Short mmCIF file of C-alpha atoms and ligand atoms in Angstrom, two decimals:
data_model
loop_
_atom_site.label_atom_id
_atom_site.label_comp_id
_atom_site.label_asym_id
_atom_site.label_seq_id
_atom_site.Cartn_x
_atom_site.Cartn_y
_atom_site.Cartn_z
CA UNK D 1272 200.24 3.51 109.48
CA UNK D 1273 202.95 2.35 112.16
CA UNK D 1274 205.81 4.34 112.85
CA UNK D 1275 208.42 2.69 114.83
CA UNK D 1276 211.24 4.90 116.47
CA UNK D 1277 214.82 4.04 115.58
CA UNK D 1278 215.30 2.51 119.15
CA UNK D 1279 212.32 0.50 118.32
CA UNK D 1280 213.39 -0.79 115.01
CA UNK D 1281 216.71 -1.91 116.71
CA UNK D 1282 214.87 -3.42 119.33
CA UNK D 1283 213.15 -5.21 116.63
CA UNK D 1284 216.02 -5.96 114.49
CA UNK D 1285 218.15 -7.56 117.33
CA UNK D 1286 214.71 -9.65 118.49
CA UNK D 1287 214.17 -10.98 114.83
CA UNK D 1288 217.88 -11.64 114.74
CA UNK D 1289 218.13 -13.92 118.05
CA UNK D 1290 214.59 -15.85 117.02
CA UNK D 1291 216.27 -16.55 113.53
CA UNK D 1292 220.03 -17.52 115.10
CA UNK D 1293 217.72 -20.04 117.15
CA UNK D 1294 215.30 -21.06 114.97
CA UNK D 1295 217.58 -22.20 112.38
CA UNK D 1296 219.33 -25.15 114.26
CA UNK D 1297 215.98 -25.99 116.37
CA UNK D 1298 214.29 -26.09 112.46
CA UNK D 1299 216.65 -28.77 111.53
CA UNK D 1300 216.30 -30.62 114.73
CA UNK D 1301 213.03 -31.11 114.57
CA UNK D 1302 212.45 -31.10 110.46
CA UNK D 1303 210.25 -34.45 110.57
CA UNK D 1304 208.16 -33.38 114.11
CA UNK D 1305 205.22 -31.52 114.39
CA UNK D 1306 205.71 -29.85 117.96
CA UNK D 1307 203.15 -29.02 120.46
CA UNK D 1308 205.05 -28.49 124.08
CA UNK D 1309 208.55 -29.67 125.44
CA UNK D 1310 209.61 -32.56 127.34
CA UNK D 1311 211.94 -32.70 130.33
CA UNK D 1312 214.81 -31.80 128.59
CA UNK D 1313 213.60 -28.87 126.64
CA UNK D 1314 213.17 -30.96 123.20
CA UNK D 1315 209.98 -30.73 121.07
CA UNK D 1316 207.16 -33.23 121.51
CA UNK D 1317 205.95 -34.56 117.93
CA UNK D 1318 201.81 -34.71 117.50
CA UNK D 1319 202.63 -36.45 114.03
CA UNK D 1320 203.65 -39.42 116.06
CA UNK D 1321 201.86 -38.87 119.75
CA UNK D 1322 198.59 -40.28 121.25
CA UNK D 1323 195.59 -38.92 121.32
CA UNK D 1324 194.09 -36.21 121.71
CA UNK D 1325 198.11 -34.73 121.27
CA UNK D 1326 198.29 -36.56 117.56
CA UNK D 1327 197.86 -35.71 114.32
CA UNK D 1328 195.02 -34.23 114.98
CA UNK D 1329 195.26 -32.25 117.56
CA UNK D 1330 194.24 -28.51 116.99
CA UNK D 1331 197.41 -26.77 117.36
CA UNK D 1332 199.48 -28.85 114.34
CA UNK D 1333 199.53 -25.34 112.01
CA UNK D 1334 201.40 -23.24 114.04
CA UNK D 1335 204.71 -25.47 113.41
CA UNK D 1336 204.42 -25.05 109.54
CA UNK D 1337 203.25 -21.54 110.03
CA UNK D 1338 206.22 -20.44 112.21
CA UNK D 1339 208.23 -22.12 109.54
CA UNK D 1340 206.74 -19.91 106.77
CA UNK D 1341 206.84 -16.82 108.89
CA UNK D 1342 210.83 -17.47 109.14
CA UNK D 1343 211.01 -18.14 105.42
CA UNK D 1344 209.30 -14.80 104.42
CA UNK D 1345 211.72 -12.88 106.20
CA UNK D 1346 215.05 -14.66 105.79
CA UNK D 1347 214.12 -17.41 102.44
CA UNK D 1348 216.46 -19.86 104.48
CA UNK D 1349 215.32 -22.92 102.69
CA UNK D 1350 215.44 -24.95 106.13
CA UNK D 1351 212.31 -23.04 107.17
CA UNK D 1352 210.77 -24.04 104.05
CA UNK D 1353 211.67 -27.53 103.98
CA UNK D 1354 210.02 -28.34 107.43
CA UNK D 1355 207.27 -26.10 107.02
CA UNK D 1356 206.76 -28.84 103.96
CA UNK D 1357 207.39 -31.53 105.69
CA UNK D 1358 204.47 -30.83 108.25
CA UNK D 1359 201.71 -29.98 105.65
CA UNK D 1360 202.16 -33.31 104.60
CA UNK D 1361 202.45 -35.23 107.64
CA UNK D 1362 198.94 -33.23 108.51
CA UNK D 1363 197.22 -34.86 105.79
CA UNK D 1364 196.88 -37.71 108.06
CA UNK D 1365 194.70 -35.96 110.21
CA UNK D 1366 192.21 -35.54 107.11
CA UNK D 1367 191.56 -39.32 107.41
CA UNK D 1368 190.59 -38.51 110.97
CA UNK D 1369 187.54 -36.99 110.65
CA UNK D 1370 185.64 -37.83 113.67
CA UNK D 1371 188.50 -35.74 115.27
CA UNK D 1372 188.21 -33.16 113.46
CA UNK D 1373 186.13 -29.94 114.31
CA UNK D 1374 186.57 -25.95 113.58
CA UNK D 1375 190.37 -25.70 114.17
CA UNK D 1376 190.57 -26.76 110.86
CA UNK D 1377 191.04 -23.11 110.10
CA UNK D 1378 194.36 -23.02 112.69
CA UNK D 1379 195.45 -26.34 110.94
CA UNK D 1380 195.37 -25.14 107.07
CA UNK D 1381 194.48 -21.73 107.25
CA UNK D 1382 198.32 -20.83 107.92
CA UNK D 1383 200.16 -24.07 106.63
CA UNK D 1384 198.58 -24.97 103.47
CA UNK D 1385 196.86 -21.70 103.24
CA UNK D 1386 200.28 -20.09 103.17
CA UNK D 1387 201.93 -22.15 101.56
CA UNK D 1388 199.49 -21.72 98.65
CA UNK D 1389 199.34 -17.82 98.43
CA UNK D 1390 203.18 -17.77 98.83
CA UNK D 1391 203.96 -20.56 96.49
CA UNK D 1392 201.26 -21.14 94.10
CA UNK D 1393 201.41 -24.94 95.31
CA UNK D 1394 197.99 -26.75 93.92
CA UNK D 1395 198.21 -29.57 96.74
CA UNK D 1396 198.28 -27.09 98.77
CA UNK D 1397 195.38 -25.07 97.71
CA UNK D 1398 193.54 -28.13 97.72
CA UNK D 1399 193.94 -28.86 101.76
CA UNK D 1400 193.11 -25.27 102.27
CA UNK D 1401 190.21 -25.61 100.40
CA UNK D 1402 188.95 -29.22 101.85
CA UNK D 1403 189.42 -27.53 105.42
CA UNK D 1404 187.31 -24.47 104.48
CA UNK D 1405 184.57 -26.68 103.15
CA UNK D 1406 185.22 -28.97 106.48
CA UNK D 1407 184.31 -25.91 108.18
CA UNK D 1408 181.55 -24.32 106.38
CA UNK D 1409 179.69 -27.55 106.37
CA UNK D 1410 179.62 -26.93 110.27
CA UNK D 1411 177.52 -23.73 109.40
CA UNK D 1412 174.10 -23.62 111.95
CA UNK D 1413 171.68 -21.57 109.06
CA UNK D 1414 169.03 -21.33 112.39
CA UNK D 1415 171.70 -20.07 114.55
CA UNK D 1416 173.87 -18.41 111.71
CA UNK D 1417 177.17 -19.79 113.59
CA UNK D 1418 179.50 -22.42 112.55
CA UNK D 1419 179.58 -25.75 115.18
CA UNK D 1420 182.66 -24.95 117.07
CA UNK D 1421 182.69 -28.83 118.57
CA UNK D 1422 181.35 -32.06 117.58
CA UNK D 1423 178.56 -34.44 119.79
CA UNK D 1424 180.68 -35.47 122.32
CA UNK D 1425 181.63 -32.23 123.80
CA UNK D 1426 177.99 -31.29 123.41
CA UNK D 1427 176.36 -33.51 125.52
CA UNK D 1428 173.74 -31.33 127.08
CA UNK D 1429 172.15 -30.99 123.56
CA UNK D 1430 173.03 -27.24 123.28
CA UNK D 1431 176.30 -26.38 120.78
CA UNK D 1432 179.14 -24.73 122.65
CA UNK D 1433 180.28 -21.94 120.86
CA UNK D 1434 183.74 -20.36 121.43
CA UNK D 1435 185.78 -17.52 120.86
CA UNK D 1436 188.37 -19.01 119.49
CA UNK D 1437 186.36 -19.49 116.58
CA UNK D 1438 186.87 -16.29 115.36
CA UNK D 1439 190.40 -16.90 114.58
CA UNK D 1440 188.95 -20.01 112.51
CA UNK D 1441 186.59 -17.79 109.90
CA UNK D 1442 189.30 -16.14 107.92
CA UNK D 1443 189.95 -19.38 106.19
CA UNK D 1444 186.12 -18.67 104.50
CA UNK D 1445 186.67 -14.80 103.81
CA UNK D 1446 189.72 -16.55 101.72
CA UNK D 1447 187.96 -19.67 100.45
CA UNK D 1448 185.34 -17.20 99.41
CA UNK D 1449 187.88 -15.58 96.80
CA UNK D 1450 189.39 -18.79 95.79
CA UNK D 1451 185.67 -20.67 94.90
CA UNK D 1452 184.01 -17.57 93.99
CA UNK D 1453 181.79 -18.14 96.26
CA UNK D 1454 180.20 -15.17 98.73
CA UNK D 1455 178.70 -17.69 100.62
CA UNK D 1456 181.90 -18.72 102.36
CA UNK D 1457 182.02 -14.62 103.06
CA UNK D 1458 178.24 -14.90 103.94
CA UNK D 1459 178.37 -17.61 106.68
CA UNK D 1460 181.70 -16.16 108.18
CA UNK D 1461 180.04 -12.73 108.63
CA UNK D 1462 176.97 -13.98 110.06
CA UNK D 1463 179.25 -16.06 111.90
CA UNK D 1464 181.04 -13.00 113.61
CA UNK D 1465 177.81 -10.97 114.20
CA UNK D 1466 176.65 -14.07 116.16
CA UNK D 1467 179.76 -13.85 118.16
CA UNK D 1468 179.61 -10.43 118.45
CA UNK D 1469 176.04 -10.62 120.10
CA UNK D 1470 176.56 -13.67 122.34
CA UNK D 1471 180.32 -13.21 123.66
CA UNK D 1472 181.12 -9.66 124.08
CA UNK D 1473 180.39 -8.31 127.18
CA UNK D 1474 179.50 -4.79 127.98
CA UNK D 1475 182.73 -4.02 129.51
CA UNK D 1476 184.77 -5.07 126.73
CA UNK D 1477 185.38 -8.34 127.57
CA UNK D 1478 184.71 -11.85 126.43
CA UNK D 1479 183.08 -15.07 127.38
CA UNK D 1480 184.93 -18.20 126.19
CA UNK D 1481 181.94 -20.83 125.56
CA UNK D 1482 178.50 -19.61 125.36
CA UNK D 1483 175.33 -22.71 125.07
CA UNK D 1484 173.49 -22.23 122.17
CA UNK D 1485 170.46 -23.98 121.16
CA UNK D 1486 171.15 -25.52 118.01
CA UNK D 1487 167.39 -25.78 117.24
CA UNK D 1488 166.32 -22.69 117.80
CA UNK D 1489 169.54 -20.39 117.81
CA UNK D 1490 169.07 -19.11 121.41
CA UNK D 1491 171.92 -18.04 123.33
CA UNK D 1492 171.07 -19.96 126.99
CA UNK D 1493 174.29 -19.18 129.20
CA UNK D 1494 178.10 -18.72 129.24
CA UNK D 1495 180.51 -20.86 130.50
CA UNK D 1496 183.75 -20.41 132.14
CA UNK D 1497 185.71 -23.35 129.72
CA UNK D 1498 189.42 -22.53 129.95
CA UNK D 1499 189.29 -19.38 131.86
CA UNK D 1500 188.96 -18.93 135.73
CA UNK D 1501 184.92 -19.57 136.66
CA UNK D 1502 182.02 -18.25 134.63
CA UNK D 1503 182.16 -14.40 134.00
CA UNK D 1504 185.60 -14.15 134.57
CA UNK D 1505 188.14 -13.05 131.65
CA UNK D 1506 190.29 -15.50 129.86
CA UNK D 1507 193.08 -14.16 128.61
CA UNK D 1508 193.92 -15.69 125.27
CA UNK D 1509 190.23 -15.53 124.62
CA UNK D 1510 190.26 -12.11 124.83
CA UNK D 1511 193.11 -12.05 122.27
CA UNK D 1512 191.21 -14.33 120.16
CA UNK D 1513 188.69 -11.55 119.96
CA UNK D 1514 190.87 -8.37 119.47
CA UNK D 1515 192.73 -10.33 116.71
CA UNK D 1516 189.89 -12.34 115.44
CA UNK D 1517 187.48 -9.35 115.35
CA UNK D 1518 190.59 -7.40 113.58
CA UNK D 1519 190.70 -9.91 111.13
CA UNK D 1520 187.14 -9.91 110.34
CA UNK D 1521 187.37 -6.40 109.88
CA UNK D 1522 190.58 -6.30 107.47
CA UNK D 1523 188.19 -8.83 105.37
CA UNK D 1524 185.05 -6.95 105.24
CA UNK D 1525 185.71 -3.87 106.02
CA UNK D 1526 182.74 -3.45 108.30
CA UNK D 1527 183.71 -0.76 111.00
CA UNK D 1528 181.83 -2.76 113.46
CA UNK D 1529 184.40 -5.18 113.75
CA UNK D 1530 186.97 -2.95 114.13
CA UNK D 1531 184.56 -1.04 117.01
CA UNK D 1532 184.45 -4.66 118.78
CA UNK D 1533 188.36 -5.38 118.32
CA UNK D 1534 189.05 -1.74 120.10
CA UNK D 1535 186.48 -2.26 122.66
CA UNK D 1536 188.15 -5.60 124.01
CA UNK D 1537 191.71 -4.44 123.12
CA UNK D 1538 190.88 -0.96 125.54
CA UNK D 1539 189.56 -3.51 128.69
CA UNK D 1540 192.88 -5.73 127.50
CA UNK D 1541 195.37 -2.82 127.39
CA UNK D 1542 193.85 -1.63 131.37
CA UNK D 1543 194.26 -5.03 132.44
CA UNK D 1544 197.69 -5.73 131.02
CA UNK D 1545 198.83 -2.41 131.95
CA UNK D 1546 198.42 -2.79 135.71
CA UNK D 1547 199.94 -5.92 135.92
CA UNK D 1548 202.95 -4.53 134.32
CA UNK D 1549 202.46 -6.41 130.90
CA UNK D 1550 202.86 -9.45 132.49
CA UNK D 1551 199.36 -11.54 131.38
CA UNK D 1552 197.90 -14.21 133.82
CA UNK D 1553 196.10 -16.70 132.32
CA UNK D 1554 192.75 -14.95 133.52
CA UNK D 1555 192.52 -11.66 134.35
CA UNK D 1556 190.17 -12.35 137.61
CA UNK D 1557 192.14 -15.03 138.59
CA UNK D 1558 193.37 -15.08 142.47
CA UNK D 1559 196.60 -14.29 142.96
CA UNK D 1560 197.60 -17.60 144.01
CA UNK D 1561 199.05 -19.78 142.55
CA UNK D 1562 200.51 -17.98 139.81
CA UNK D 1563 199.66 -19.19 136.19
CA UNK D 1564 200.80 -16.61 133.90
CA UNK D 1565 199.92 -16.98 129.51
CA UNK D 1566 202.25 -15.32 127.35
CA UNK D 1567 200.61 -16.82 123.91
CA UNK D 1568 197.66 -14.46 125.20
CA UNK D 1569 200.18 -11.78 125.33
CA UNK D 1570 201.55 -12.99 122.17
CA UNK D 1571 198.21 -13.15 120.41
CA UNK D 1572 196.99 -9.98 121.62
CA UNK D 1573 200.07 -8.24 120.33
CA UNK D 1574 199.56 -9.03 117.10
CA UNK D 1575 195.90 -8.22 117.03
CA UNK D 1576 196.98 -4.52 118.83
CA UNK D 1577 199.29 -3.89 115.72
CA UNK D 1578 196.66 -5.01 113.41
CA UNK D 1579 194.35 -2.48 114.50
CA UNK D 1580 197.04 0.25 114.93
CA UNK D 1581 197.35 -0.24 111.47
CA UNK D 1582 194.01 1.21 110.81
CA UNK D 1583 193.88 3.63 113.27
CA UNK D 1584 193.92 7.52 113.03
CA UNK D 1585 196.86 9.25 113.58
CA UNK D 1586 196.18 9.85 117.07
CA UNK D 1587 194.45 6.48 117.71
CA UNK D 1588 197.86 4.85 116.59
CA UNK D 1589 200.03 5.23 119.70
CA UNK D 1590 197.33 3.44 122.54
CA UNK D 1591 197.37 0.32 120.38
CA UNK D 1592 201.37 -0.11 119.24
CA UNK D 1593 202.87 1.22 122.83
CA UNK D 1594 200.27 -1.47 124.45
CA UNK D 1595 201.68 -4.02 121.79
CA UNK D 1596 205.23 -2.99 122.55
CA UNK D 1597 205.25 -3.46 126.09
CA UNK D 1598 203.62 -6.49 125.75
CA UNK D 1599 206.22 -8.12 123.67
CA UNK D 1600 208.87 -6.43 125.44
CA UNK D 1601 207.99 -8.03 128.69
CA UNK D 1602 208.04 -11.45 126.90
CA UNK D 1603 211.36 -10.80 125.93
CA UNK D 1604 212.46 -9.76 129.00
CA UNK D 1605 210.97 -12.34 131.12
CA UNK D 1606 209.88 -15.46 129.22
CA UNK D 1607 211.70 -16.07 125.97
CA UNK D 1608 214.85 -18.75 125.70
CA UNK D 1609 216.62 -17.70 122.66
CA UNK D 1610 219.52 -19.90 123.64
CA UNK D 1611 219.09 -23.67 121.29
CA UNK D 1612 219.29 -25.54 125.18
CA UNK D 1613 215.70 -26.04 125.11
CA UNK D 1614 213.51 -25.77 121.31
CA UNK D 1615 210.47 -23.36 122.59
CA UNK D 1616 210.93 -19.48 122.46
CA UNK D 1617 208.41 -18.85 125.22
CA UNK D 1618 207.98 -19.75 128.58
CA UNK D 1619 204.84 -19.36 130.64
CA UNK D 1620 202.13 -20.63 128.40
CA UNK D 1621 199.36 -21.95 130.05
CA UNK D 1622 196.59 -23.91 128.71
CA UNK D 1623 193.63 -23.74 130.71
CA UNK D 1624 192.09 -22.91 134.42
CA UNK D 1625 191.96 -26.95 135.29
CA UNK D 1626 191.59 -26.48 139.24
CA UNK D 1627 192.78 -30.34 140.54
CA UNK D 1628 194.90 -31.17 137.30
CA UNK D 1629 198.43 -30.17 138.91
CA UNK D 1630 200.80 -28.24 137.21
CA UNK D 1631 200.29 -30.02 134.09
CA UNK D 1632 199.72 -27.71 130.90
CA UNK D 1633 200.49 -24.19 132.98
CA UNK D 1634 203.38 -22.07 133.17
CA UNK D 1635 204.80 -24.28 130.30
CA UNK D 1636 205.87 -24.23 126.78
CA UNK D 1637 203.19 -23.97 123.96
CA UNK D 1638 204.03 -24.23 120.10
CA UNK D 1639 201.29 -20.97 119.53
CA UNK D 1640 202.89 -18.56 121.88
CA UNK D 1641 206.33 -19.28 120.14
CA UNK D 1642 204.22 -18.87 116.41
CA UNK D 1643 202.38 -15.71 117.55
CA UNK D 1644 206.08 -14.27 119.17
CA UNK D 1645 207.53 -14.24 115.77
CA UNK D 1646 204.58 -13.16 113.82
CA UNK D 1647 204.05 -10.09 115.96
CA UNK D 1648 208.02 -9.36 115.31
CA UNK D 1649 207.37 -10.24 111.13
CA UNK D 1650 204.74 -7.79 111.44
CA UNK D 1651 206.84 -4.95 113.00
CA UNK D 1652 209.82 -5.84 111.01
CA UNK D 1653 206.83 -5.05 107.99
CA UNK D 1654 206.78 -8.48 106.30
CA UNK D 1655 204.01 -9.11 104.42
CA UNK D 1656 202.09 -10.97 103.48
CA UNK D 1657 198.90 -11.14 106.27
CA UNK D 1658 199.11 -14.97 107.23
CA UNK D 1659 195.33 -15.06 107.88
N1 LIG I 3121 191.65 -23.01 121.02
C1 LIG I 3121 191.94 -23.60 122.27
C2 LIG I 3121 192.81 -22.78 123.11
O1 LIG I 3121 192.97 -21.60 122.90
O2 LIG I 3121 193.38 -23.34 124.04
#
């Protein structure tokens, strides 16, 4: 149960206020895009219309309609609606590109169509959730009990690469389950997070990004350091892919165990964060130099710490909503725009570790970190319902 002091709920108030004020003009701006990052003069880049891989496929091309539905549940401006609309459909293109496709199918429908379903009642909508969450169980490794996370061509040592990420991909089965009446969708998204679980969470609390698995067999053979700094180290959003994904898992189960896991990264999150005065890096072993910073992780993380402050004890609830507090309040102080100069909310997103590629994709604009902003702030402001 979160209590938030009056101070806090003003701070939240004025927050919700200024994302809204900007929202609503950038919304209309950008009604037929679906955006990814921002060009050179702070306007939205459109995946509906880009190349490869940043097209209508790409993995990210949920968040737009999902910020969009997060706006409409708390203020039922019918802009947000309207382009949150607008972008389900344009997605449908990227059905007809399956060979592109792969697990993000849960960030892609899970919290556009998904949404736009259990808000609305919409039957084309349940329909694209529902081809996505068959998409994705059909990726389901019975051997390994995990679901593929990529396709052949990013697996071209013969072993599967499993990520993280993933688990942010497996609600859309714990809700699929419900809707086909199915446990099995339930079935291979637990086994699913007890494979993660095993392979990915370190003793100290944190998280490998990609570990090898033998597809054959099921055998974990070695981690690798994918979008964080080097093997071993500690990617940031992929540790907030685990305390939110592990969360999740746990507000659809049930099973303590996934809430022990989503503590246990959050507490090695929260020491990490907290020394660095709540300002994330996009690894936390990264040298200092140069300096890549990733508010989405931030972002993300937040929401996963109020998710599991929900469920605390009483005198659990404080470490996990101060943490996520100060983490949002440092975005706000020092990385979100919420002037309409430039469309994104948040500054300093990074993408990945990619020593050699320049400056491209770091310290940049990212459509996730501006979705999970706003969701942490619908959470606090205590609009329901649970987008995943
Ligand atoms: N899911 C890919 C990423 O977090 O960048």
């Amino acid at each position: 149960m979160i209590n938030l002091t009056g101070n806090e709920k003003q701070w939240i108030d004025e927050i919700w206020n200024k994302i809204d004020g900007k929202m609503k003009v950038v919304a209309k701006k950008n009604m037929n895009k679906i955006p990814y990052t921002v060009d050179e003069n702070g306007d939205f880049t459109d995946c509906a219309t880009g190349e490869w891989p940043y097209d209508i496929s790409w993995w990210t091309n949920g968040f737009w309609p999902g910020y969009m539905w997060l706006l409409y549940v708390g203020t039922k401006d019918e802009v947000y609606r309207q382009t949150a609309e607008t972008a389900e459909k344009l997605l449908d293109n990227a059905f007809a590109e399956y060979g592109h496709l792969h697990h993000d199918v849960g960030f892609m429908w899970h919290i556009s169509a998904g949404v736009n379903y259990r808000l609305t009642g919409s039957k084309p909508s349940r329909l694209r959730a529902l081809y996505a969450a068959d998409f994705l169980a059909a990726r389901y490794n019975p051997v390994g009990q995990y679901i593929r996370s990529w396709n052949a061509d990013a697996d071209t040592d013969g072993y599967n690469k499993l990520i993280i990420d993933s688990m942010m991909n497996i609600p859309l089965l714990y809700w699929a389950a419900k809707e086909h009446d199915d446990e099995r969708f339930k079935q291979m998204a637990i086994n699913h997070a007890n494979t993660v679980m095993r392979t990915h969470i370190r003793p100290d609390g944190t998280a490998h990004h990609i570990v090898e698995i033998n597809p054959k067999t099921g055998e974990a053979m070695f981690p690798l350091g994918g979008q964080g700094y080097e093997v071993g180290s500690t990617w940031t959003r992929g540790q907030a892919w685990a305390i939110y994904g592990f969360a999740l898992s746990y507000i659809h189960t049930g099973d303590e165990k996934y809430l022990a896991t989503a503590k246990k990264v959050a507490n090695a999150f929260i020491a990490c964060a907290a020394v660095r005065d709540w300002i994330v890096p996009l690894d936390f072993r990264q040298p200092p130099e140069p300096e890549i910073y990733d508010t989405t992780a931030a972002a993300c993380a937040a929401c996963g710490l109020i998710e599991i402050a929900k469920v605390c004890s009483k005198y659990d609830v404080k470490n996990y909503l101060d943490a996520a507090l100060r983490l949002l309040k440092a975005i706000d102080e020092k990385a979100a725009d919420y002037t309409t100069d430039n469309d994104n909310l948040l500054n300093y997103c990074s993408e990945a570790y990619y020593p050699g590629r320049g400056e491209a994709g770091l310290n940049t604009a990212i459509i996730y970190g501006d979705y999970y902003y706003t969701e942490a702030i619908y959470k606090l402001k205590g609009f329901e319902p649970l987008f995943w």
